[in-house]
Amino acid sequence: MEIKTVGVVGCGLMGHGIAQIAAQGGHKVIVAEAEQGALDKGLGRIERSLAKLAKKLVEKGKKSAEDAEAEAKASFERVSGTLDRSELADCDLIVEAIVENLDVKKALFAELGAIAKDSCVFASNTSSFPVAEMAAASGRPSRFVGLHFFNPVQLMRLVEVVRTDETDEEVFAAAKAFGAACGKTPVACKDTPGFVVNRLLVPYMVQALEMLDRGDASKEDIDNAMQLGCGHPMGPITLTDYVGLDTTLFILQGWKERYPNEPAFGVPAILERYVAEGKLGRKVGEGFYSWDGDKKA
Ligand code: CAA
Ligand code: NAD
């Protein structure tokens, strides 16, 4: 099974990165968005990220400026954008990266099930929901996997490949091969809440937010403590800003509803308050910290 043309639905924080690495891996990519503004913003981010990575290759002496720029240009030219999901009909793989809402995702997959060619493989980038439920909604459960990439997609080297009880072996192998072709190391996961990484990471972020809300330490000190004391690349409060406070809240609300007796899946009140105030993190310029573009203000 060869994956040549990839559809990506959603061109936000994750979708733009997934589209980019798929194009860098040599695939033709069609990105479908719900809004023109989000599509334009996402495509702009891809172009800037490719330019930045090309510049880095030149600085490190790994490529000549001419070669690096030509490769970035070729990758960008492999990506096209649309607001019309029927343009995904001929894709070999469609990766969904829309809002973390199970009902919205299920409705999307039901629609894609009617649009995409029979051989197309479906994948969700969900952080937390059962892949099997989306697979059932798509009408093609044997051709469905989770492909969980990490933020920022261009820099993080892992992809979790999630297999349900119904995933065809050939489909699972093709999904792993796609992840590897995009430069990622695939790990196999069962369809459990949060798979491997988020089952460990999100409860840790919850503890940090509860600590901040109790006033046990400042956000800067919590972040410095985990960076300098444990060697983490960034502290948990900064990381929540990176992930998006809304996405973090959606993950926890979904888990709380489904697993009300699991103490690790609490919903911190501070997270609800910030999201209600529109402080969604780095992507909107304001979360626990203020952001000026990609950097803390
Ligand atoms: N494209 C191209 N270049 C990029 C980039 C992108 N998307 N993002 C950052 N860069 C560049 C930066 O601009 C910077 O370039 P300069 O050196 O020229 O300034 C360079 O890459 C390194 O970035 P930083 O200076 O920010 O340095 P860093 O060493 O701190 O690396 C990081 C950044 C890789 C994000 C690192 O801090 C890190 O690994 N953080 C943890 C991230 C993490 O845990 N992610 C998982 C989140 S959970 C998740 O994703 C799952 C879920 O379902 C919620
Ligand atoms: P985001 O809010 O940045 O982007 C979502 C995008 O999807 C928006 O641009 C929106 O316009 C678009 N969209 C919504 N409904 C759509 C539809 N029906 N058709 C086409 N486009 C639609 O969110 P994000 O952070 O990129 O998260 C996307 C998914 O990836 C979520 O399931 C999230 O849990 C998961 N995820 C997020 C992270 C993270 O760190 N943020 C990491 C791994 C996985």
mmCIF file of C-alpha atoms and ligand atoms in Angstrom:
data_model
loop_
_atom_site.group_PDB
_atom_site.id
_atom_site.type_symbol
_atom_site.label_atom_id
_atom_site.label_comp_id
_atom_site.label_asym_id
_atom_site.label_seq_id
_atom_site.Cartn_x
_atom_site.Cartn_y
_atom_site.Cartn_z
ATOM 1 C CA MET A 1 0.000 0.000 0.000
ATOM 2 C CA GLU A 2 1.688 3.210 -1.123
ATOM 3 C CA ILE A 3 0.811 6.610 0.329
ATOM 4 C CA LYS A 4 1.463 9.341 -2.224
ATOM 5 C CA THR A 5 -1.293 11.909 -1.712
ATOM 6 C CA VAL A 6 -2.157 13.035 1.809
ATOM 7 C CA GLY A 7 -5.150 15.062 2.937
ATOM 8 C CA VAL A 8 -4.904 17.034 6.189
ATOM 9 C CA VAL A 9 -8.107 18.409 7.698
ATOM 10 C CA GLY A 10 -7.489 21.446 9.910
ATOM 11 C CA CYS A 11 -4.569 23.831 9.404
ATOM 12 C CA GLY A 12 -4.120 25.088 12.967
ATOM 13 C CA LEU A 13 -1.256 24.489 15.366
ATOM 14 C CA MET A 14 -0.993 20.782 14.514
ATOM 15 C CA GLY A 15 -2.484 20.548 11.007
ATOM 16 C CA HIS A 16 -0.033 23.023 9.457
ATOM 17 C CA GLY A 17 2.887 21.078 10.940
ATOM 18 C CA ILE A 18 1.547 17.708 9.778
ATOM 19 C CA ALA A 19 0.989 19.086 6.267
ATOM 20 C CA GLN A 20 4.534 20.454 6.272
ATOM 21 C CA ILE A 21 6.332 17.280 7.334
ATOM 22 C CA ALA A 22 4.224 15.201 4.916
ATOM 23 C CA ALA A 23 5.324 17.520 2.091
ATOM 24 C CA GLN A 24 8.944 17.393 3.284
ATOM 25 C CA GLY A 25 8.602 13.596 3.131
ATOM 26 C CA GLY A 26 7.816 13.884 -0.587
ATOM 27 C CA HIS A 27 4.018 13.553 -0.469
ATOM 28 C CA LYS A 28 1.522 15.661 -2.351
ATOM 29 C CA VAL A 29 -0.588 17.348 0.356
ATOM 30 C CA ILE A 30 -4.067 18.875 0.258
ATOM 31 C CA VAL A 31 -5.034 20.826 3.399
ATOM 32 C CA ALA A 32 -8.743 21.337 4.016
ATOM 33 C CA GLU A 33 -9.804 24.095 6.418
ATOM 34 C CA ALA A 34 -13.162 25.371 7.583
ATOM 35 C CA GLU A 35 -12.148 29.036 7.359
ATOM 36 C CA GLN A 36 -10.188 30.989 4.731
ATOM 37 C CA GLY A 37 -8.425 33.029 7.438
ATOM 38 C CA ALA A 38 -7.174 29.894 9.216
ATOM 39 C CA LEU A 39 -6.058 28.378 5.904
ATOM 40 C CA ASP A 40 -4.082 31.492 4.931
ATOM 41 C CA LYS A 41 -2.506 31.701 8.382
ATOM 42 C CA GLY A 42 -1.551 27.994 8.357
ATOM 43 C CA LEU A 43 -0.033 28.115 4.864
ATOM 44 C CA GLY A 44 1.931 31.223 5.884
ATOM 45 C CA ARG A 45 3.304 29.370 8.899
ATOM 46 C CA ILE A 46 4.397 26.451 6.708
ATOM 47 C CA GLU A 47 6.264 28.778 4.348
ATOM 48 C CA ARG A 48 8.034 30.557 7.232
ATOM 49 C CA SER A 49 8.904 27.306 8.998
ATOM 50 C CA LEU A 50 10.378 25.779 5.828
ATOM 51 C CA ALA A 51 12.475 28.931 5.297
ATOM 52 C CA LYS A 52 13.709 28.800 8.884
ATOM 53 C CA LEU A 53 14.657 25.125 8.693
ATOM 54 C CA ALA A 54 16.438 25.740 5.362
ATOM 55 C CA LYS A 55 18.423 28.601 6.936
ATOM 56 C CA LYS A 56 19.442 26.307 9.800
ATOM 57 C CA LEU A 57 20.727 23.648 7.376
ATOM 58 C CA VAL A 58 22.880 26.273 5.664
ATOM 59 C CA GLU A 59 24.191 27.660 8.984
ATOM 60 C CA LYS A 60 25.157 24.163 10.074
ATOM 61 C CA GLY A 61 26.965 23.593 6.769
ATOM 62 C CA LYS A 62 24.722 20.645 5.899
ATOM 63 C CA LYS A 63 23.430 22.132 2.616
ATOM 64 C CA SER A 64 24.319 24.923 0.238
ATOM 65 C CA ALA A 65 21.953 27.915 0.320
ATOM 66 C CA GLU A 66 20.860 27.089 -3.218
ATOM 67 C CA ASP A 67 19.962 23.449 -2.421
ATOM 68 C CA ALA A 68 18.267 24.250 0.892
ATOM 69 C CA GLU A 69 16.123 26.998 -0.633
ATOM 70 C CA ALA A 70 15.219 24.828 -3.642
ATOM 71 C CA GLU A 71 14.112 21.987 -1.325
ATOM 72 C CA ALA A 72 12.007 24.323 0.828
ATOM 73 C CA LYS A 73 10.371 25.738 -2.296
ATOM 74 C CA ALA A 74 9.683 22.251 -3.682
ATOM 75 C CA SER A 75 8.133 21.153 -0.347
ATOM 76 C CA PHE A 76 5.898 24.222 -0.228
ATOM 77 C CA GLU A 77 4.787 23.653 -3.818
ATOM 78 C CA ARG A 78 3.625 20.154 -2.899
ATOM 79 C CA VAL A 79 1.039 21.700 -0.506
ATOM 80 C CA SER A 80 -2.286 23.096 -1.692
ATOM 81 C CA GLY A 81 -5.184 24.403 0.372
ATOM 82 C CA THR A 82 -8.940 24.192 0.008
ATOM 83 C CA LEU A 83 -12.185 24.890 1.864
ATOM 84 C CA ASP A 84 -13.914 22.122 -0.120
ATOM 85 C CA ARG A 85 -13.472 18.687 1.486
ATOM 86 C CA SER A 86 -14.667 16.892 -1.675
ATOM 87 C CA GLU A 87 -11.184 17.685 -3.057
ATOM 88 C CA LEU A 88 -9.853 14.981 -0.705
ATOM 89 C CA ALA A 89 -11.596 12.226 -2.723
ATOM 90 C CA ASP A 90 -8.389 10.827 -4.275
ATOM 91 C CA CYS A 91 -6.170 10.925 -1.181
ATOM 92 C CA ASP A 92 -4.385 7.728 -0.079
ATOM 93 C CA LEU A 93 -4.365 8.943 3.546
ATOM 94 C CA ILE A 94 -6.401 11.627 5.332
ATOM 95 C CA VAL A 95 -5.141 12.916 8.699
ATOM 96 C CA GLU A 96 -7.654 14.816 10.821
ATOM 97 C CA ALA A 97 -6.351 17.653 13.046
ATOM 98 C CA ILE A 98 -9.463 19.681 13.947
ATOM 99 C CA VAL A 99 -10.804 20.775 17.334
ATOM 100 C CA GLU A 100 -10.617 18.203 20.194
ATOM 101 C CA ASN A 101 -14.366 17.494 20.223
ATOM 102 C CA LEU A 102 -15.466 13.888 19.682
ATOM 103 C CA ASP A 103 -18.877 14.685 18.164
ATOM 104 C CA VAL A 104 -17.354 17.130 15.668
ATOM 105 C CA LYS A 105 -14.654 14.599 14.743
ATOM 106 C CA LYS A 106 -17.200 11.779 14.306
ATOM 107 C CA ALA A 107 -19.355 13.952 12.036
ATOM 108 C CA LEU A 108 -16.279 14.823 9.966
ATOM 109 C CA PHE A 109 -15.268 11.166 9.560
ATOM 110 C CA ALA A 110 -18.819 10.173 8.573
ATOM 111 C CA GLU A 111 -18.613 12.827 5.850
ATOM 112 C CA LEU A 112 -15.115 11.751 4.757
ATOM 113 C CA GLY A 113 -16.296 8.124 4.630
ATOM 114 C CA ALA A 114 -18.703 9.130 1.895
ATOM 115 C CA ILE A 115 -16.141 11.280 0.032
ATOM 116 C CA ALA A 116 -12.844 9.366 0.047
ATOM 117 C CA LYS A 117 -11.961 6.504 -2.283
ATOM 118 C CA ASP A 118 -12.396 3.032 -0.735
ATOM 119 C CA SER A 119 -8.670 2.378 -0.352
ATOM 120 C CA CYS A 120 -8.037 5.630 1.553
ATOM 121 C CA VAL A 121 -6.675 5.251 5.100
ATOM 122 C CA PHE A 122 -8.106 7.538 7.787
ATOM 123 C CA ALA A 123 -6.119 8.828 10.752
ATOM 124 C CA SER A 124 -6.981 11.063 13.683
ATOM 125 C CA ASN A 125 -4.446 13.221 15.510
ATOM 126 C CA THR A 126 -6.675 13.215 18.614
ATOM 127 C CA SER A 127 -4.889 13.778 21.915
ATOM 128 C CA SER A 128 -7.328 11.865 24.048
ATOM 129 C CA PHE A 129 -10.444 10.373 22.433
ATOM 130 C CA PRO A 130 -11.035 6.681 21.615
ATOM 131 C CA VAL A 131 -9.890 6.072 18.057
ATOM 132 C CA ALA A 132 -12.365 3.174 17.731
ATOM 133 C CA GLU A 133 -15.349 5.538 18.077
ATOM 134 C CA MET A 134 -14.186 7.699 15.190
ATOM 135 C CA ALA A 135 -13.321 4.573 13.199
ATOM 136 C CA ALA A 136 -16.891 3.299 13.629
ATOM 137 C CA ALA A 137 -18.326 6.669 12.555
ATOM 138 C CA SER A 138 -16.211 6.621 9.376
ATOM 139 C CA GLY A 139 -17.824 3.399 8.152
ATOM 140 C CA ARG A 140 -14.375 1.856 7.466
ATOM 141 C CA PRO A 141 -13.032 0.755 10.863
ATOM 142 C CA SER A 142 -10.384 -1.598 9.432
ATOM 143 C CA ARG A 143 -8.742 1.290 7.564
ATOM 144 C CA PHE A 144 -8.481 3.593 10.555
ATOM 145 C CA VAL A 145 -5.582 4.454 12.903
ATOM 146 C CA GLY A 146 -4.539 7.151 15.324
ATOM 147 C CA LEU A 147 -1.520 9.160 14.145
ATOM 148 C CA HIS A 148 -0.633 11.301 17.138
ATOM 149 C CA PHE A 149 2.043 13.874 16.358
ATOM 150 C CA PHE A 150 3.603 16.257 18.876
ATOM 151 C CA ASN A 151 3.794 20.012 19.090
ATOM 152 C CA PRO A 152 5.765 21.619 17.470
ATOM 153 C CA VAL A 153 5.373 18.930 14.789
ATOM 154 C CA GLN A 154 8.354 20.156 12.781
ATOM 155 C CA LEU A 155 10.739 19.624 15.709
ATOM 156 C CA MET A 156 9.326 16.756 17.804
ATOM 157 C CA ARG A 157 10.622 13.390 16.636
ATOM 158 C CA LEU A 158 7.837 11.063 17.806
ATOM 159 C CA VAL A 159 4.583 9.851 16.317
ATOM 160 C CA GLU A 160 2.292 7.480 18.245
ATOM 161 C CA VAL A 161 0.564 5.066 15.891
ATOM 162 C CA VAL A 162 -2.638 3.819 17.481
ATOM 163 C CA ARG A 163 -4.190 0.523 16.502
ATOM 164 C CA THR A 164 -7.752 -0.450 17.417
ATOM 165 C CA ASP A 165 -9.013 -4.044 17.604
ATOM 166 C CA GLU A 166 -10.251 -3.647 14.040
ATOM 167 C CA THR A 167 -7.265 -1.966 12.378
ATOM 168 C CA ASP A 168 -6.002 -4.001 9.445
ATOM 169 C CA GLU A 169 -2.316 -5.048 9.839
ATOM 170 C CA GLU A 170 -1.459 -3.709 6.398
ATOM 171 C CA VAL A 171 -3.031 -0.330 7.271
ATOM 172 C CA PHE A 172 -1.110 -0.165 10.556
ATOM 173 C CA ALA A 173 2.168 -0.931 8.746
ATOM 174 C CA ALA A 174 1.410 1.736 6.110
ATOM 175 C CA ALA A 175 0.693 4.318 8.830
ATOM 176 C CA LYS A 176 3.986 3.527 10.578
ATOM 177 C CA ALA A 177 5.838 3.775 7.275
ATOM 178 C CA PHE A 178 4.194 7.146 6.605
ATOM 179 C CA GLY A 179 5.365 8.450 10.009
ATOM 180 C CA ALA A 180 8.902 7.274 9.254
ATOM 181 C CA ALA A 181 8.790 8.875 5.776
ATOM 182 C CA CYS A 182 7.922 12.160 7.522
ATOM 183 C CA GLY A 183 11.102 11.822 9.611
ATOM 184 C CA LYS A 184 9.410 10.637 12.828
ATOM 185 C CA THR A 185 10.043 7.627 15.028
ATOM 186 C CA PRO A 186 6.774 5.683 15.293
ATOM 187 C CA VAL A 187 5.767 3.891 18.476
ATOM 188 C CA ALA A 188 2.856 1.446 18.522
ATOM 189 C CA CYS A 189 0.068 2.228 21.005
ATOM 190 C CA LYS A 190 -3.178 0.620 22.034
ATOM 191 C CA ASP A 191 -6.393 2.654 21.950
ATOM 192 C CA THR A 192 -6.181 3.748 25.600
ATOM 193 C CA PRO A 193 -6.883 7.258 26.999
ATOM 194 C CA GLY A 194 -3.933 9.521 26.125
ATOM 195 C CA PHE A 195 -2.020 6.601 24.584
ATOM 196 C CA VAL A 196 1.520 6.687 26.096
ATOM 197 C CA VAL A 197 2.644 10.320 26.188
ATOM 198 C CA ASN A 198 -0.520 12.174 27.209
ATOM 199 C CA ARG A 199 -1.459 9.567 29.821
ATOM 200 C CA LEU A 200 1.778 10.536 31.571
ATOM 201 C CA LEU A 201 2.156 14.182 30.539
ATOM 202 C CA VAL A 202 -1.322 15.672 31.006
ATOM 203 C CA PRO A 203 -1.786 14.570 34.673
ATOM 204 C CA TYR A 204 1.644 16.124 35.361
ATOM 205 C CA MET A 205 0.485 19.398 33.763
ATOM 206 C CA VAL A 206 -2.668 19.226 35.936
ATOM 207 C CA GLN A 207 -0.539 18.958 39.081
ATOM 208 C CA ALA A 208 1.514 21.990 38.028
ATOM 209 C CA LEU A 209 -1.641 24.059 37.392
ATOM 210 C CA GLU A 210 -3.129 23.075 40.760
ATOM 211 C CA MET A 211 0.163 24.060 42.402
ATOM 212 C CA LEU A 212 0.033 27.468 40.693
ATOM 213 C CA ASP A 213 -3.612 27.968 41.719
ATOM 214 C CA ARG A 214 -2.820 27.143 45.369
ATOM 215 C CA GLY A 215 0.012 29.693 45.270
ATOM 216 C CA ASP A 216 2.635 27.103 46.218
ATOM 217 C CA ALA A 217 5.078 28.703 43.764
ATOM 218 C CA SER A 218 5.080 31.262 40.941
ATOM 219 C CA LYS A 219 4.687 30.118 37.348
ATOM 220 C CA GLU A 220 8.293 31.135 36.641
ATOM 221 C CA ASP A 221 9.580 29.123 39.601
ATOM 222 C CA ILE A 222 7.504 26.043 38.695
ATOM 223 C CA ASP A 223 8.867 26.194 35.140
ATOM 224 C CA ASN A 224 12.456 26.827 36.229
ATOM 225 C CA ALA A 225 12.214 24.012 38.765
ATOM 226 C CA MET A 226 11.282 21.415 36.164
ATOM 227 C CA GLN A 227 13.707 22.755 33.550
ATOM 228 C CA LEU A 228 16.709 22.969 35.854
ATOM 229 C CA GLY A 229 15.817 20.207 38.301
ATOM 230 C CA CYS A 230 14.680 17.577 35.811
ATOM 231 C CA GLY A 231 16.241 18.702 32.542
ATOM 232 C CA HIS A 232 12.897 19.220 30.796
ATOM 233 C CA PRO A 233 13.205 21.444 27.707
ATOM 234 C CA MET A 234 10.407 23.687 29.035
ATOM 235 C CA GLY A 235 8.419 23.842 32.259
ATOM 236 C CA PRO A 236 4.793 22.635 32.566
ATOM 237 C CA ILE A 237 3.159 26.084 32.635
ATOM 238 C CA THR A 238 4.957 27.189 29.464
ATOM 239 C CA LEU A 239 4.096 23.823 27.956
ATOM 240 C CA THR A 240 0.384 24.384 28.659
ATOM 241 C CA ASP A 241 0.660 27.710 26.808
ATOM 242 C CA TYR A 242 2.320 25.840 23.936
ATOM 243 C CA VAL A 243 -0.340 23.102 23.731
ATOM 244 C CA GLY A 244 -3.236 25.574 24.051
ATOM 245 C CA LEU A 245 -5.296 26.012 27.222
ATOM 246 C CA ASP A 246 -8.502 25.222 25.295
ATOM 247 C CA THR A 247 -7.099 21.956 23.926
ATOM 248 C CA THR A 248 -5.793 20.978 27.382
ATOM 249 C CA LEU A 249 -9.228 21.725 28.878
ATOM 250 C CA PHE A 250 -11.050 19.718 26.159
ATOM 251 C CA ILE A 251 -8.785 16.722 26.845
ATOM 252 C CA LEU A 252 -9.471 16.847 30.589
ATOM 253 C CA GLN A 253 -13.209 17.489 30.279
ATOM 254 C CA GLY A 254 -13.516 14.500 27.935
ATOM 255 C CA TRP A 255 -11.612 12.242 30.314
ATOM 256 C CA LYS A 256 -13.530 13.461 33.385
ATOM 257 C CA GLU A 257 -16.844 12.703 31.697
ATOM 258 C CA ARG A 258 -15.709 9.246 30.599
ATOM 259 C CA TYR A 259 -13.634 8.248 33.654
ATOM 260 C CA PRO A 260 -15.164 10.170 36.605
ATOM 261 C CA ASN A 261 -13.384 8.005 39.199
ATOM 262 C CA GLU A 262 -9.847 8.440 37.839
ATOM 263 C CA PRO A 263 -8.148 10.985 40.179
ATOM 264 C CA ALA A 264 -5.391 11.787 37.645
ATOM 265 C CA PHE A 265 -7.965 13.264 35.255
ATOM 266 C CA GLY A 266 -9.140 16.288 37.271
ATOM 267 C CA VAL A 267 -10.069 19.589 35.612
ATOM 268 C CA PRO A 268 -8.124 22.442 37.293
ATOM 269 C CA ALA A 269 -10.357 25.441 38.069
ATOM 270 C CA ILE A 270 -7.561 27.797 36.991
ATOM 271 C CA LEU A 271 -7.669 26.296 33.500
ATOM 272 C CA GLU A 272 -11.437 26.843 33.243
ATOM 273 C CA ARG A 273 -11.019 30.465 34.383
ATOM 274 C CA TYR A 274 -8.291 31.303 31.877
ATOM 275 C CA VAL A 275 -10.143 29.695 28.966
ATOM 276 C CA ALA A 276 -13.340 31.582 29.911
ATOM 277 C CA GLU A 277 -11.255 34.788 29.703
ATOM 278 C CA GLY A 278 -10.075 33.862 26.188
ATOM 279 C CA LYS A 279 -6.505 33.224 27.340
ATOM 280 C CA LEU A 280 -5.825 30.197 25.158
ATOM 281 C CA GLY A 281 -2.022 30.284 25.170
ATOM 282 C CA ARG A 282 0.750 31.114 22.752
ATOM 283 C CA LYS A 283 -1.466 30.780 19.671
ATOM 284 C CA VAL A 284 -3.526 33.852 20.700
ATOM 285 C CA GLY A 285 -0.656 35.783 22.333
ATOM 286 C CA GLU A 286 -1.967 35.341 25.901
ATOM 287 C CA GLY A 287 -2.116 32.362 28.242
ATOM 288 C CA PHE A 288 -0.373 31.998 31.584
ATOM 289 C CA TYR A 289 2.354 34.112 29.938
ATOM 290 C CA SER A 290 2.111 36.889 27.334
ATOM 291 C CA TRP A 291 3.568 36.025 23.929
ATOM 292 C CA ASP A 292 4.991 38.173 21.181
ATOM 293 C CA GLY A 293 4.763 35.840 18.188
ATOM 294 C CA ASP A 294 6.664 32.666 19.068
ATOM 295 C CA LYS A 295 8.569 34.148 22.008
ATOM 296 C CA LYS A 296 7.511 35.191 25.519
ATOM 297 C CA ALA A 297 6.824 38.930 25.638
HETATM 298 N N1 CAA B 1 9.583 25.380 12.445
HETATM 299 C C1 CAA B 1 10.863 25.752 12.265
HETATM 300 N N2 CAA B 1 11.664 26.181 13.240
HETATM 301 C C2 CAA B 1 11.128 26.240 14.476
HETATM 302 C C3 CAA B 1 9.803 25.875 14.757
HETATM 303 C C4 CAA B 1 9.027 25.442 13.680
HETATM 304 N N3 CAA B 1 7.757 25.091 13.844
HETATM 305 N N4 CAA B 1 9.567 26.057 16.093
HETATM 306 C C5 CAA B 1 10.710 26.518 16.612
HETATM 307 N N5 CAA B 1 11.647 26.627 15.648
HETATM 308 C C6 CAA B 1 13.010 27.097 15.784
HETATM 309 C C7 CAA B 1 13.090 28.291 16.719
HETATM 310 O O1 CAA B 1 12.723 29.486 16.059
HETATM 311 C C8 CAA B 1 14.543 28.278 17.128
HETATM 312 O O2 CAA B 1 15.321 28.902 16.131
HETATM 313 P P1 CAA B 1 16.521 29.908 16.522
HETATM 314 O O3 CAA B 1 17.529 29.023 17.177
HETATM 315 O O4 CAA B 1 16.978 30.455 15.217
HETATM 316 O O5 CAA B 1 15.922 30.941 17.426
HETATM 317 C C9 CAA B 1 14.861 26.781 17.150
HETATM 318 O O6 CAA B 1 13.819 26.114 16.400
HETATM 319 C C10 CAA B 1 14.882 26.194 18.517
HETATM 320 O O7 CAA B 1 13.741 26.675 19.211
HETATM 321 P P2 CAA B 1 13.895 27.373 20.605
HETATM 322 O O8 CAA B 1 14.837 28.497 20.612
HETATM 323 O O9 CAA B 1 12.497 27.668 21.095
HETATM 324 O O10 CAA B 1 14.692 26.305 21.434
HETATM 325 P P3 CAA B 1 14.409 25.003 22.184
HETATM 326 O O11 CAA B 1 15.715 24.328 22.199
HETATM 327 O O12 CAA B 1 13.729 25.341 23.480
HETATM 328 O O13 CAA B 1 13.421 24.062 21.379
HETATM 329 C C11 CAA B 1 11.287 22.999 21.631
HETATM 330 C C12 CAA B 1 12.050 24.285 21.319
HETATM 331 C C13 CAA B 1 11.672 21.899 20.642
HETATM 332 C C14 CAA B 1 9.827 23.350 21.470
HETATM 333 C C15 CAA B 1 11.634 22.511 23.058
HETATM 334 O O14 CAA B 1 11.491 23.580 23.965
HETATM 335 C C16 CAA B 1 10.791 21.345 23.490
HETATM 336 O O15 CAA B 1 11.063 20.216 23.157
HETATM 337 N N6 CAA B 1 9.741 21.623 24.300
HETATM 338 C C17 CAA B 1 8.816 20.593 24.776
HETATM 339 C C18 CAA B 1 7.732 20.392 23.755
HETATM 340 C C19 CAA B 1 6.814 19.277 24.117
HETATM 341 O O16 CAA B 1 6.870 18.673 25.188
HETATM 342 N N7 CAA B 1 5.890 18.989 23.208
HETATM 343 C C20 CAA B 1 4.869 18.009 23.417
HETATM 344 C C21 CAA B 1 3.606 18.704 23.829
HETATM 345 S S1 CAA B 1 2.307 17.571 24.173
HETATM 346 C C22 CAA B 1 1.698 17.182 22.692
HETATM 347 O O17 CAA B 1 2.122 17.671 21.660
HETATM 348 C C23 CAA B 1 0.620 16.157 22.660
HETATM 349 C C24 CAA B 1 -0.771 16.580 22.862
HETATM 350 O O18 CAA B 1 -1.648 15.852 22.382
HETATM 351 C C25 CAA B 1 -1.170 17.787 23.626
HETATM 352 P P1 NAD B 2 -6.197 24.441 16.622
HETATM 353 O O1 NAD B 2 -7.337 25.078 17.321
HETATM 354 O O2 NAD B 2 -4.894 25.175 16.551
HETATM 355 O O3 NAD B 2 -6.613 24.091 15.116
HETATM 356 C C1 NAD B 2 -7.786 23.435 14.730
HETATM 357 C C2 NAD B 2 -8.126 23.896 13.311
HETATM 358 O O4 NAD B 2 -9.152 23.055 12.777
HETATM 359 C C3 NAD B 2 -8.638 25.345 13.250
HETATM 360 O O5 NAD B 2 -7.827 26.074 12.340
HETATM 361 C C4 NAD B 2 -10.086 25.194 12.741
HETATM 362 O O6 NAD B 2 -10.478 26.248 11.874
HETATM 363 C C5 NAD B 2 -10.017 23.874 12.005
HETATM 364 N N1 NAD B 2 -11.296 23.157 11.868
HETATM 365 C C6 NAD B 2 -12.226 22.961 12.833
HETATM 366 N N2 NAD B 2 -13.238 22.210 12.324
HETATM 367 C C7 NAD B 2 -12.924 21.924 11.042
HETATM 368 C C8 NAD B 2 -13.557 21.187 10.003
HETATM 369 N N3 NAD B 2 -14.728 20.571 10.202
HETATM 370 N N4 NAD B 2 -12.933 21.087 8.797
HETATM 371 C C9 NAD B 2 -11.738 21.696 8.590
HETATM 372 N N5 NAD B 2 -11.089 22.414 9.543
HETATM 373 C C10 NAD B 2 -11.682 22.523 10.751
HETATM 374 O O7 NAD B 2 -6.004 23.021 17.307
HETATM 375 P P2 NAD B 2 -4.698 22.093 17.368
HETATM 376 O O8 NAD B 2 -3.912 22.433 18.579
HETATM 377 O O9 NAD B 2 -4.047 22.086 16.034
HETATM 378 O O10 NAD B 2 -5.367 20.663 17.653
HETATM 379 C C11 NAD B 2 -5.906 19.888 16.609
HETATM 380 C C12 NAD B 2 -5.992 18.444 17.060
HETATM 381 O O11 NAD B 2 -4.663 17.955 17.366
HETATM 382 C C13 NAD B 2 -6.822 18.223 18.334
HETATM 383 O O12 NAD B 2 -7.467 16.978 18.219
HETATM 384 C C14 NAD B 2 -5.752 18.195 19.426
HETATM 385 O O13 NAD B 2 -6.171 17.502 20.576
HETATM 386 C C15 NAD B 2 -4.635 17.457 18.707
HETATM 387 N N6 NAD B 2 -3.297 17.707 19.238
HETATM 388 C C16 NAD B 2 -2.968 18.931 19.717
HETATM 389 C C17 NAD B 2 -1.676 19.138 20.205
HETATM 390 C C18 NAD B 2 -1.257 20.472 20.743
HETATM 391 O O14 NAD B 2 -0.203 20.552 21.402
HETATM 392 N N7 NAD B 2 -2.003 21.539 20.516
HETATM 393 C C19 NAD B 2 -0.720 18.098 20.153
HETATM 394 C C20 NAD B 2 -1.100 16.850 19.622
HETATM 395 C C21 NAD B 2 -2.402 16.662 19.176
#
